[in-house]
Short mmCIF file of C-alpha atoms and ligand atoms in Angstrom, two decimals:
data_model
loop_
_atom_site.label_atom_id
_atom_site.label_comp_id
_atom_site.label_asym_id
_atom_site.label_seq_id
_atom_site.Cartn_x
_atom_site.Cartn_y
_atom_site.Cartn_z
CA UNK A 1 -24.69 -4.06 -20.90
CA UNK A 2 -22.52 -1.01 -20.68
CA UNK A 3 -19.81 0.11 -23.17
CA UNK A 4 -17.65 -0.42 -20.69
CA UNK A 5 -18.34 -4.09 -19.53
CA UNK A 6 -18.15 -4.65 -23.46
CA UNK A 7 -14.88 -3.37 -23.70
CA UNK A 8 -13.55 -5.06 -21.03
CA UNK A 9 -15.01 -8.36 -22.03
CA UNK A 10 -13.25 -8.06 -25.72
CA UNK A 11 -9.87 -6.87 -24.09
CA UNK A 12 -10.28 -10.80 -22.01
CA UNK A 13 -11.27 -12.55 -24.89
CA UNK A 14 -8.49 -10.70 -27.02
CA UNK A 15 -5.94 -10.78 -25.13
CA UNK A 16 -6.34 -14.31 -22.98
CA UNK A 17 -7.01 -16.44 -26.21
CA UNK A 18 -9.00 -19.62 -25.95
CA UNK A 19 -5.85 -21.54 -23.67
CA UNK A 20 -6.02 -18.23 -21.23
CA UNK A 21 -2.62 -18.42 -21.69
CA UNK A 22 -0.50 -14.95 -20.31
CA UNK A 23 0.52 -12.94 -23.30
CA UNK A 24 3.64 -11.62 -23.68
CA UNK A 25 3.72 -7.87 -22.89
CA UNK A 26 5.57 -7.19 -26.48
CA UNK A 27 2.19 -8.90 -27.97
CA UNK A 28 0.30 -5.50 -26.48
CA UNK A 29 2.75 -3.27 -28.45
CA UNK A 30 0.72 -3.76 -31.61
CA UNK A 31 -2.53 -3.62 -29.93
CA UNK A 32 -5.03 -1.19 -31.18
CA UNK A 33 -6.03 1.73 -28.83
CA UNK A 34 -9.06 0.12 -28.09
CA UNK A 35 -7.13 -3.09 -26.25
CA UNK A 36 -5.72 -0.75 -23.86
CA UNK A 37 -7.04 -0.42 -20.83
CA UNK A 38 -7.94 3.41 -19.77
CA UNK A 39 -6.21 4.94 -16.68
CA UNK A 40 -6.76 8.34 -14.34
CA UNK A 41 -3.74 8.81 -12.17
CA UNK A 42 -5.45 10.55 -8.44
CA UNK A 43 -2.69 12.45 -6.59
CA UNK A 44 -0.01 13.29 -8.17
CA UNK A 45 2.99 13.95 -5.59
CA UNK A 46 6.42 11.83 -5.65
CA UNK A 47 4.74 8.60 -6.01
CA UNK A 48 1.59 9.91 -8.55
CA UNK A 49 4.48 10.75 -10.61
CA UNK A 50 6.23 7.89 -10.65
CA UNK A 51 2.45 6.05 -11.16
CA UNK A 52 2.36 8.52 -14.33
CA UNK A 53 5.58 7.19 -15.40
CA UNK A 54 5.00 3.42 -15.18
CA UNK A 55 1.73 2.93 -16.61
CA UNK A 56 2.97 5.61 -18.91
CA UNK A 57 5.62 2.58 -20.22
CA UNK A 58 3.26 0.29 -20.75
CA UNK A 59 2.09 -0.96 -24.18
CA UNK A 60 -1.28 -1.58 -23.31
CA UNK A 61 -2.29 1.30 -21.06
CA UNK A 62 -3.77 4.49 -21.84
CA UNK A 63 -3.70 7.33 -19.80
CA UNK A 64 -6.66 9.55 -20.18
CA UNK A 65 -6.93 11.34 -16.84
CA UNK A 66 -5.11 12.71 -13.86
CA UNK A 67 -6.18 14.55 -10.76
CA UNK A 68 -5.14 16.46 -7.93
CA UNK A 69 -6.25 19.08 -5.33
CA UNK A 70 -2.96 21.22 -6.23
CA UNK A 71 -3.12 23.05 -9.41
CA UNK A 72 0.39 23.42 -9.59
CA UNK A 73 1.09 19.54 -9.12
CA UNK A 74 -1.54 18.83 -11.53
CA UNK A 75 -0.31 21.07 -14.19
CA UNK A 76 3.52 19.72 -13.68
CA UNK A 77 2.46 15.78 -14.27
CA UNK A 78 -0.07 16.94 -17.35
CA UNK A 79 3.47 19.17 -18.49
CA UNK A 80 5.61 15.84 -17.65
CA UNK A 81 3.01 13.24 -19.66
CA UNK A 82 2.58 15.07 -22.49
CA UNK A 83 6.49 15.59 -22.91
CA UNK A 84 6.22 11.95 -22.50
CA UNK A 85 3.86 11.58 -24.76
CA UNK A 86 3.16 13.99 -27.82
CA UNK A 87 0.05 14.29 -28.38
CA UNK A 88 -1.54 12.19 -25.22
CA UNK A 89 -4.85 13.61 -25.15
CA UNK A 90 -5.42 13.11 -20.94
CA UNK A 91 -7.35 15.64 -19.08
CA UNK A 92 -6.94 17.13 -15.71
CA UNK A 93 -9.29 17.26 -12.74
CA UNK A 94 -9.30 19.06 -9.08
CA UNK A 95 -12.14 16.71 -7.52
CA UNK A 96 -11.84 12.39 -8.27
CA UNK A 97 -14.96 12.15 -8.55
CA UNK A 98 -15.93 14.00 -11.60
CA UNK A 99 -12.49 11.24 -12.85
CA UNK A 100 -15.01 8.20 -11.36
CA UNK A 101 -17.73 9.96 -13.28
CA UNK A 102 -15.74 9.17 -16.76
CA UNK A 103 -17.91 6.31 -18.19
CA UNK A 104 -14.97 5.22 -20.40
CA UNK A 105 -11.74 4.84 -17.57
CA UNK A 106 -11.08 1.02 -16.56
CA UNK A 107 -9.04 1.70 -13.34
CA UNK A 108 -7.40 4.40 -11.73
CA UNK A 109 -4.37 4.25 -9.06
CA UNK A 110 -4.64 6.55 -5.89
CA UNK A 111 -1.29 7.77 -4.85
CA UNK A 112 -3.09 10.68 -1.80
CA UNK A 113 -1.84 10.98 1.33
CA UNK A 114 -3.20 7.29 3.26
CA UNK A 115 -6.06 9.38 4.68
CA UNK A 116 -8.00 9.55 1.79
CA UNK A 117 -6.71 5.71 0.55
CA UNK A 118 -9.71 3.44 1.21
CA UNK A 119 -12.63 5.94 0.51
CA UNK A 120 -11.21 6.50 -2.93
CA UNK A 121 -11.11 3.16 -3.52
CA UNK A 122 -14.53 2.36 -2.57
CA UNK A 123 -16.25 5.04 -4.51
CA UNK A 124 -14.09 3.53 -7.27
CA UNK A 125 -15.14 0.30 -6.59
CA UNK A 126 -19.16 1.19 -6.70
CA UNK A 127 -18.18 3.36 -10.25
CA UNK A 128 -17.56 -0.17 -11.66
CA UNK A 129 -13.22 0.33 -11.52
CA UNK A 130 -10.32 -1.26 -10.61
CA UNK A 131 -7.92 0.38 -8.56
CA UNK A 132 -3.61 0.27 -7.96
CA UNK A 133 -3.97 1.85 -4.49
CA UNK A 134 -0.92 3.11 -2.76
CA UNK A 135 0.37 1.75 0.62
CA UNK A 136 -0.29 1.72 3.34
CA UNK A 137 -3.77 0.01 2.31
CA UNK A 138 -6.10 1.99 4.94
CA UNK A 139 -5.93 4.38 7.39
CA UNK A 140 -7.37 2.34 10.04
CA UNK A 141 -8.76 -1.83 10.53
CA UNK A 142 -12.68 -0.70 9.67
CA UNK A 143 -10.77 0.71 6.45
CA UNK A 144 -10.05 -2.28 4.99
CA UNK A 145 -13.00 -4.21 6.45
CA UNK A 146 -15.21 -2.15 4.59
CA UNK A 147 -12.72 -2.10 1.50
CA UNK A 148 -12.84 -6.16 1.09
CA UNK A 149 -16.57 -5.48 1.39
CA UNK A 150 -17.12 -3.27 -1.57
CA UNK A 151 -14.53 -5.11 -3.41
CA UNK A 152 -16.53 -8.31 -3.12
CA UNK A 153 -19.81 -6.78 -3.52
CA UNK A 154 -18.44 -4.93 -6.98
CA UNK A 155 -16.42 -7.65 -8.37
CA UNK A 156 -13.51 -5.34 -8.99
CA UNK A 157 -9.64 -5.73 -8.78
CA UNK A 158 -7.07 -4.63 -6.81
CA UNK A 159 -3.47 -4.02 -6.48
CA UNK A 160 -1.82 -2.63 -3.79
CA UNK A 161 1.38 -0.05 -4.91
CA UNK A 162 4.06 -2.97 -2.92
CA UNK A 163 6.46 -2.96 -5.65
CA UNK A 164 9.02 -4.76 -4.10
CA UNK A 165 6.98 -7.62 -4.10
CA UNK A 166 7.15 -8.13 -7.57
CA UNK A 167 10.87 -8.57 -7.34
CA UNK A 168 13.05 -11.50 -7.60
CA UNK A 169 14.46 -11.54 -4.16
CA UNK A 170 11.21 -11.94 -2.62
CA UNK A 171 10.44 -14.44 -4.91
CA UNK A 172 13.57 -16.69 -3.98
CA UNK A 173 13.10 -15.88 -0.24
CA UNK A 174 9.87 -17.20 0.14
CA UNK A 175 10.73 -20.59 -2.38
CA UNK A 176 13.82 -20.90 -0.15
CA UNK A 177 11.27 -20.87 3.17
CA UNK A 178 8.75 -22.52 2.00
CA UNK A 179 11.12 -25.23 0.75
CA UNK A 180 11.83 -25.86 4.53
CA UNK A 181 15.77 -25.15 3.96
CA UNK A 182 15.52 -23.07 7.22
CA UNK A 183 13.42 -25.42 9.01
CA UNK A 184 10.36 -24.59 10.69
CA UNK A 185 10.00 -20.61 11.25
CA UNK A 186 9.60 -19.60 14.62
CA UNK A 187 10.52 -16.00 14.57
CA UNK A 188 11.02 -12.67 12.81
CA UNK A 189 12.52 -10.09 13.20
CA UNK A 190 11.37 -6.72 11.25
CA UNK A 191 13.16 -3.53 11.55
CA UNK A 192 13.72 0.00 9.62
CA UNK A 193 15.80 2.53 10.62
CA UNK A 194 15.32 5.89 10.52
CA UNK A 195 13.10 8.51 13.29
CA UNK A 196 9.93 10.23 11.96
CA UNK A 197 10.94 13.76 12.31
CA UNK A 198 9.05 16.58 14.16
CA UNK A 199 8.66 19.29 11.93
CA UNK A 200 9.21 22.12 14.48
CA UNK A 201 6.90 24.80 15.93
CA UNK A 202 5.61 26.66 12.59
CA UNK A 203 3.20 29.14 12.78
CA UNK A 204 -0.64 28.75 10.78
CA UNK A 205 -0.44 29.83 6.75
CA UNK A 206 -2.42 30.92 4.64
CA UNK A 207 -3.09 27.41 1.65
CA UNK A 208 -1.14 28.42 -1.56
CA UNK A 209 -4.19 29.71 -3.64
CA UNK A 210 -3.85 26.67 -5.89
CA UNK A 211 -4.38 24.15 -3.04
CA UNK A 212 -7.74 23.26 -2.27
CA UNK A 213 -6.96 22.54 1.73
CA UNK A 214 -10.50 21.37 2.49
CA UNK A 215 -10.31 18.85 0.44
CA UNK A 216 -6.62 17.98 0.55
CA UNK A 217 -7.59 17.19 4.31
CA UNK A 218 -11.00 15.44 3.34
CA UNK A 219 -12.32 12.75 5.70
CA UNK A 220 -9.68 14.13 8.71
CA UNK A 221 -10.07 16.55 10.96
CA UNK A 222 -10.05 20.37 9.79
CA UNK A 223 -7.05 22.17 11.26
CA UNK A 224 -5.53 25.60 9.47
CA UNK A 225 -2.57 24.72 6.84
CA UNK A 226 0.92 24.36 7.48
CA UNK A 227 3.25 23.26 4.47
CA UNK A 228 4.74 21.36 7.49
CA UNK A 229 1.61 19.21 7.46
CA UNK A 230 0.70 19.00 4.13
CA UNK A 231 3.10 17.17 1.24
CA UNK A 232 4.84 14.92 1.86
CA UNK A 233 5.35 15.15 5.59
CA UNK A 234 1.72 14.38 6.22
CA UNK A 235 2.83 11.24 6.95
CA UNK A 236 4.43 12.24 10.26
CA UNK A 237 1.07 13.33 11.66
CA UNK A 238 -1.52 10.37 12.99
CA UNK A 239 -4.54 12.40 11.59
CA UNK A 240 -3.46 10.97 8.27
CA UNK A 241 -0.57 8.65 8.74
CA UNK A 242 1.46 6.46 11.25
CA UNK A 243 4.95 8.11 10.93
CA UNK A 244 8.06 6.02 9.38
CA UNK A 245 6.24 2.68 10.87
CA UNK A 246 3.14 2.66 9.28
CA UNK A 247 4.97 4.03 5.98
CA UNK A 248 7.28 1.12 5.33
CA UNK A 249 5.41 -1.49 7.63
CA UNK A 250 3.75 -3.21 4.73
CA UNK A 251 7.56 -3.52 1.94
CA UNK A 252 9.09 -5.72 4.25
CA UNK A 253 6.21 -7.55 6.62
CA UNK A 254 5.06 -8.41 2.69
CA UNK A 255 7.59 -11.22 2.45
CA UNK A 256 6.95 -12.75 5.48
CA UNK A 257 2.98 -12.80 4.73
CA UNK A 258 4.05 -14.88 1.81
CA UNK A 259 7.01 -16.60 2.89
CA UNK A 260 4.98 -18.34 6.57
CA UNK A 261 1.62 -16.41 6.53
CA UNK A 262 0.97 -15.40 10.15
CA UNK A 263 -1.93 -16.80 11.47
CA UNK A 264 -4.21 -16.16 14.89
CA UNK A 265 -2.68 -12.75 15.88
CA UNK A 266 -3.49 -12.71 19.71
CA UNK A 267 -1.54 -10.01 20.92
CA UNK A 268 0.54 -6.81 20.55
CA UNK A 269 2.81 -4.00 22.44
CA UNK A 270 3.68 -1.93 21.09
CA UNK A 271 6.54 1.50 22.73
CA UNK A 272 8.02 3.84 21.79
CA UNK A 273 8.06 8.07 21.59
CA UNK A 274 6.45 11.19 20.32
CA UNK A 275 8.66 13.86 18.53
CA UNK A 276 9.99 16.62 19.54
CA UNK A 277 7.85 19.17 17.22
CA UNK A 278 4.16 19.40 16.05
CA UNK A 279 4.09 16.05 14.52
CA UNK A 280 2.44 13.53 16.92
CA UNK A 281 3.32 10.34 14.84
CA UNK A 282 5.58 8.10 16.94
CA UNK A 283 8.92 9.76 16.58
CA UNK A 284 10.05 5.53 16.94
CA UNK A 285 8.43 2.47 17.49
CA UNK A 286 9.48 -1.00 18.93
CA UNK A 287 6.59 -3.74 18.33
CA UNK A 288 6.12 -7.28 19.53
CA UNK A 289 2.96 -9.38 18.27
CA UNK A 290 1.99 -12.52 19.10
CA UNK A 291 0.72 -15.12 16.65
CA UNK A 292 -0.46 -18.63 16.95
CA UNK A 293 2.42 -20.20 14.56
CA UNK A 294 5.02 -17.17 15.13
CA UNK A 295 6.64 -14.15 17.50
CA UNK A 296 7.13 -10.94 15.52
CA UNK A 297 9.09 -8.31 16.28
CA UNK A 298 9.17 -4.76 14.64
CA UNK A 299 12.47 -2.60 15.71
CA UNK A 300 13.53 0.90 14.62
CA UNK A 301 17.40 -0.56 15.43
CA UNK A 302 18.62 -3.45 13.68
CA UNK A 303 18.54 -6.60 15.72
CA UNK A 304 21.46 -8.02 17.01
CA UNK A 305 21.90 -10.63 14.30
CA UNK A 306 24.33 -11.17 11.74
CA UNK A 307 23.93 -9.14 9.06
CA UNK A 308 21.18 -6.80 10.25
CA UNK A 309 23.38 -3.82 10.92
CA UNK A 310 24.57 -3.38 7.27
CA UNK A 311 20.63 -3.12 6.41
CA UNK A 312 18.93 -0.50 6.89
CA UNK A 313 15.17 -2.29 6.53
CA UNK A 314 15.43 -6.27 6.36
CA UNK A 315 13.92 -9.26 7.59
CA UNK A 316 15.41 -11.68 9.61
CA UNK A 317 14.23 -15.62 9.79
CA UNK A 318 14.48 -17.59 12.73
CA UNK A 319 14.01 -21.54 11.76
CA UNK A 320 14.51 -24.85 13.96
CA UNK A 321 17.29 -25.20 11.01
CA UNK A 322 18.90 -22.56 10.25
CA UNK A 323 18.17 -18.49 9.79
CA UNK A 324 17.34 -16.12 6.90
CA UNK A 325 18.05 -12.39 6.39
CA UNK A 326 16.86 -10.50 3.81
CA UNK A 327 16.14 -6.72 2.49
CA UNK A 328 14.51 -5.43 -0.30
CA UNK A 329 17.83 -6.76 -2.75
CA UNK A 330 19.97 -9.05 -1.28
CA UNK A 331 19.47 -12.08 1.03
CA UNK A 332 22.29 -14.62 3.30
CA UNK A 333 20.72 -17.78 4.17
CA UNK A 334 22.87 -19.55 7.11
CA UNK A 335 22.84 -22.94 8.04
CA UNK A 336 25.11 -24.90 10.18
CA UNK A 337 27.54 -22.17 10.58
CA UNK A 338 27.68 -21.80 6.80
CA UNK A 339 26.47 -18.64 4.64
CA UNK A 340 25.13 -18.95 1.24
CA UNK A 341 23.35 -16.36 -0.87
CA UNK A 342 21.18 -19.12 -2.35
CA UNK A 343 20.95 -22.79 -2.44
CA UNK A 344 20.38 -23.34 -6.41
CA UNK A 345 18.92 -27.46 -5.64
CA UNK A 346 15.95 -25.79 -4.44
CA UNK A 347 13.62 -25.47 -7.89
CA UNK A 348 11.84 -22.32 -8.44
CA UNK A 349 8.36 -22.69 -7.80
CA UNK A 350 6.58 -19.41 -8.09
CA UNK A 351 6.32 -17.71 -11.38
CA UNK A 352 7.87 -14.34 -11.96
CA UNK A 353 6.15 -11.18 -12.06
CA UNK A 354 5.70 -9.50 -15.09
CA UNK A 355 6.44 -6.10 -13.36
CA UNK A 356 3.55 -5.10 -10.31
CA UNK A 357 2.01 -2.36 -12.67
CA UNK A 358 2.18 -5.25 -15.82
CA UNK A 359 0.26 -7.57 -13.24
CA UNK A 360 -1.89 -5.08 -11.95
CA UNK A 361 -3.12 -4.85 -15.83
CA UNK A 362 -2.93 -8.61 -16.46
CA UNK A 363 -5.20 -8.95 -13.66
CA UNK A 364 -7.67 -6.42 -14.83
CA UNK A 365 -8.01 -7.90 -18.17
CA UNK A 366 -8.20 -11.67 -17.05
CA UNK A 367 -10.63 -10.26 -14.30
CA UNK A 368 -8.39 -12.45 -11.71
CA UNK A 369 -6.75 -11.24 -8.64
CA UNK A 370 -2.87 -10.20 -8.67
CA UNK A 371 -0.23 -10.77 -6.73
CA UNK A 372 -0.41 -7.66 -4.01
CA UNK A 373 -4.52 -8.57 -3.90
CA UNK A 374 -6.81 -6.86 -0.69
CA UNK A 375 -7.76 -9.95 0.27
CA UNK A 376 -3.80 -10.92 1.25
CA UNK A 377 -2.35 -6.57 1.84
CA UNK A 378 -5.68 -6.50 4.57
CA UNK A 379 -4.19 -9.48 6.72
CA UNK A 380 -0.47 -7.55 6.55
CA UNK A 381 -1.57 -4.58 6.94
CA UNK A 382 -4.01 -4.90 10.25
CA UNK A 383 -1.34 -5.96 13.03
CA UNK A 384 0.54 -2.24 12.04
CA UNK A 385 -2.93 -0.69 12.75
CA UNK A 386 -2.57 -2.25 15.85
CA UNK A 387 0.40 -1.39 16.84
CA UNK A 388 -0.14 2.19 16.98
CA UNK A 389 -2.98 1.81 18.84
CA UNK A 390 -0.60 -0.03 21.55
CA UNK A 391 1.95 2.64 21.11
CA UNK A 392 -0.87 5.50 21.94
CA UNK A 393 -1.98 3.64 24.75
CA UNK A 394 1.16 2.66 25.90
CA UNK A 395 -0.16 -0.87 26.64
CA UNK A 396 -0.13 -4.45 25.81
CA UNK A 397 -3.53 -5.13 23.82
CA UNK A 398 -4.95 -8.79 23.15
CA UNK A 399 -6.97 -9.61 20.05
CA UNK A 400 -9.29 -11.98 18.96
CA UNK A 401 -7.90 -12.25 15.68
CA UNK A 402 -11.75 -14.29 14.68
CA UNK A 403 -14.22 -11.79 15.23
CA UNK A 404 -11.33 -8.75 14.88
CA UNK A 405 -11.88 -7.46 17.88
CA UNK A 406 -9.76 -6.04 20.86
CA UNK A 407 -10.68 -8.76 24.06
CA UNK A 408 -11.78 -5.88 26.45
CA UNK A 409 -10.69 -3.15 26.09
CA UNK A 410 -13.36 -0.36 24.65
CA UNK A 411 -10.75 2.20 24.87
CA UNK A 412 -8.48 0.32 22.42
CA UNK A 413 -11.78 -0.70 19.94
CA UNK A 414 -12.42 3.23 19.52
CA UNK A 415 -9.31 3.30 17.66
CA UNK A 416 -10.43 0.85 15.29
CA UNK A 417 -12.06 3.52 13.33
CA UNK A 418 -12.69 6.72 12.98
CA UNK A 419 -15.39 9.22 12.04
CA UNK A 420 -14.86 11.18 9.30
CA UNK A 421 -15.66 14.98 8.77
CA UNK A 422 -19.13 15.22 8.25
CA UNK A 423 -18.62 16.92 5.01
CA UNK A 424 -16.57 14.21 3.85
CA UNK A 425 -17.90 11.40 4.93
CA UNK A 426 -18.59 10.04 1.02
CA UNK A 427 -19.33 6.53 1.69
N1 NAD B 1 4.98 2.36 -3.09
C1 NAD B 1 6.00 2.85 -2.70
O1 NAD B 1 7.29 2.28 -2.80
C2 NAD B 1 5.62 3.99 -2.30
C3 NAD B 1 6.79 5.08 -2.05
C4 NAD B 1 6.26 6.51 -1.98
C5 NAD B 1 4.91 6.68 -1.40
N2 NAD B 1 4.03 6.13 -1.14
C6 NAD B 1 2.71 6.23 -0.94
O2 NAD B 1 2.23 7.42 -1.95
C7 NAD B 1 1.25 7.85 -1.58
C8 NAD B 1 1.55 9.03 -1.63
O3 NAD B 1 2.93 9.67 -0.92
P1 NAD B 1 3.83 11.08 -1.60
O4 NAD B 1 5.57 10.58 -1.39
O5 NAD B 1 3.38 10.75 -3.02
O6 NAD B 1 2.82 12.01 -0.80
P2 NAD B 1 2.46 13.39 -1.76
O7 NAD B 1 2.41 14.52 -0.64
O8 NAD B 1 3.93 14.15 -2.19
O9 NAD B 1 1.59 13.27 -2.86
C9 NAD B 1 0.27 13.58 -2.13
C10 NAD B 1 -0.60 14.29 -3.64
O10 NAD B 1 -1.95 13.71 -3.57
C11 NAD B 1 -2.60 14.92 -3.50
N3 NAD B 1 -4.14 14.76 -2.89
C12 NAD B 1 -4.45 14.77 -1.51
N4 NAD B 1 -5.50 14.42 -1.57
C13 NAD B 1 -6.29 14.38 -3.11
C14 NAD B 1 -7.31 14.07 -3.37
N5 NAD B 1 -8.63 13.87 -2.69
N6 NAD B 1 -7.18 14.06 -4.77
C15 NAD B 1 -6.46 13.98 -5.51
N7 NAD B 1 -5.49 14.58 -4.77
C16 NAD B 1 -4.93 14.28 -3.60
C17 NAD B 1 -1.67 15.91 -3.15
O11 NAD B 1 -1.96 17.57 -3.74
C18 NAD B 1 -0.28 15.46 -3.26
O12 NAD B 1 -0.13 16.04 -4.58
C19 NAD B 1 1.08 7.46 0.12
O13 NAD B 1 0.22 6.97 0.10
C20 NAD B 1 2.70 7.18 0.49
O14 NAD B 1 2.30 6.07 1.30
C21 NAD B 1 4.37 4.47 -1.74
#
């Protein structure tokens, strides 16, 4: 039995006690260093720095390693961490495989570009680490399948970085819809305004000496360096992601999957336009999804329904007794022409989150999956991947949701997985 396992068991017994109660965070203030979860952060750009700050603020977490392929990002985050926590002994790494080799790390967070998420998470599972990983879950459908297989095989905990899930608003929307206030929901309209930028037509550049460009590209095809493809902008390139659509889908689809669990996806058809620069992700995309129990629409412009134009992102639920519109923080319910922000008679049936990151830490200690667990987030991520494929091919695609295969479309099927670049096929 490994030391790590012993310590985990100790944490589990020590924090959950004989009654299996959730322990209040304040108790952790007194926890000894040996009771703390030891965490490493991988990928230290915009979101990775946020991860570091979120986890640094949790009393029962110790940040022991930071990792980035860009030495400047690594140094800057190490500096911030040591300013936040004078005396912190965290070490810096340029290669996440060295982090995964560390025996005394319990969990990693992953905030690399999307094309790296799944390989790093799978290798972390294989190395016995739990993972708090950023959205979108995966680069393609096969990666989602492989992740779930590896999670189960290695008995790991995974939480997707959909932190809006933890807020009160989504909890309340789910309670109101599940209580039947607007009746049976037959249609949901999702939207996120804003176009993916084209990034112009820059020339090839020499990568900065502080950046390991080959490793940044990792499993994606090799291309020469341009700053316009790299940090932050990568999300507008199909080699790494899928534009604004892929970036925001799971934040707002989350409330739909939670409230009504769409089942039996039958077809998807997406329309849109390419950007006018080197970036090849959709500039905008609209998609129609047909499920057994739901029609679901995604648009780049707000739909023509009351309250949508005021919201940059949102979900509009249409039921047979009324409608509900929400975004991350607000909601309105309309029944018989009357609009309210809450229905106090509907009881609070969902326990509130202690915070998305604390929820993950508690899940790791209790060895139970957390609120944005892998099986759940894989289900809601998959339709996004299919819509990108439909947009690429410019046609409607029929889907067998049991077999997770396109029906009669070999070309579409070839987009369900991609070959990793040989030198970076690590699984
Ligand atoms: N949950 C949210 O609300 C939210 C918000 C923003 C971004 N994100 C997600 O966070 C991730 C990162 O986005 P970002 O905006 O911070 O991008 P970014 O480009 O600013 O940062 C990515 C970092 O990962 C590093 N990196 C690349 N490959 C690596 C590897 N193999 N090992 C270690 N480090 C590597 C890069 O050098 C860079 O520092 C994306 O998946 C994005 O979708 C989530």
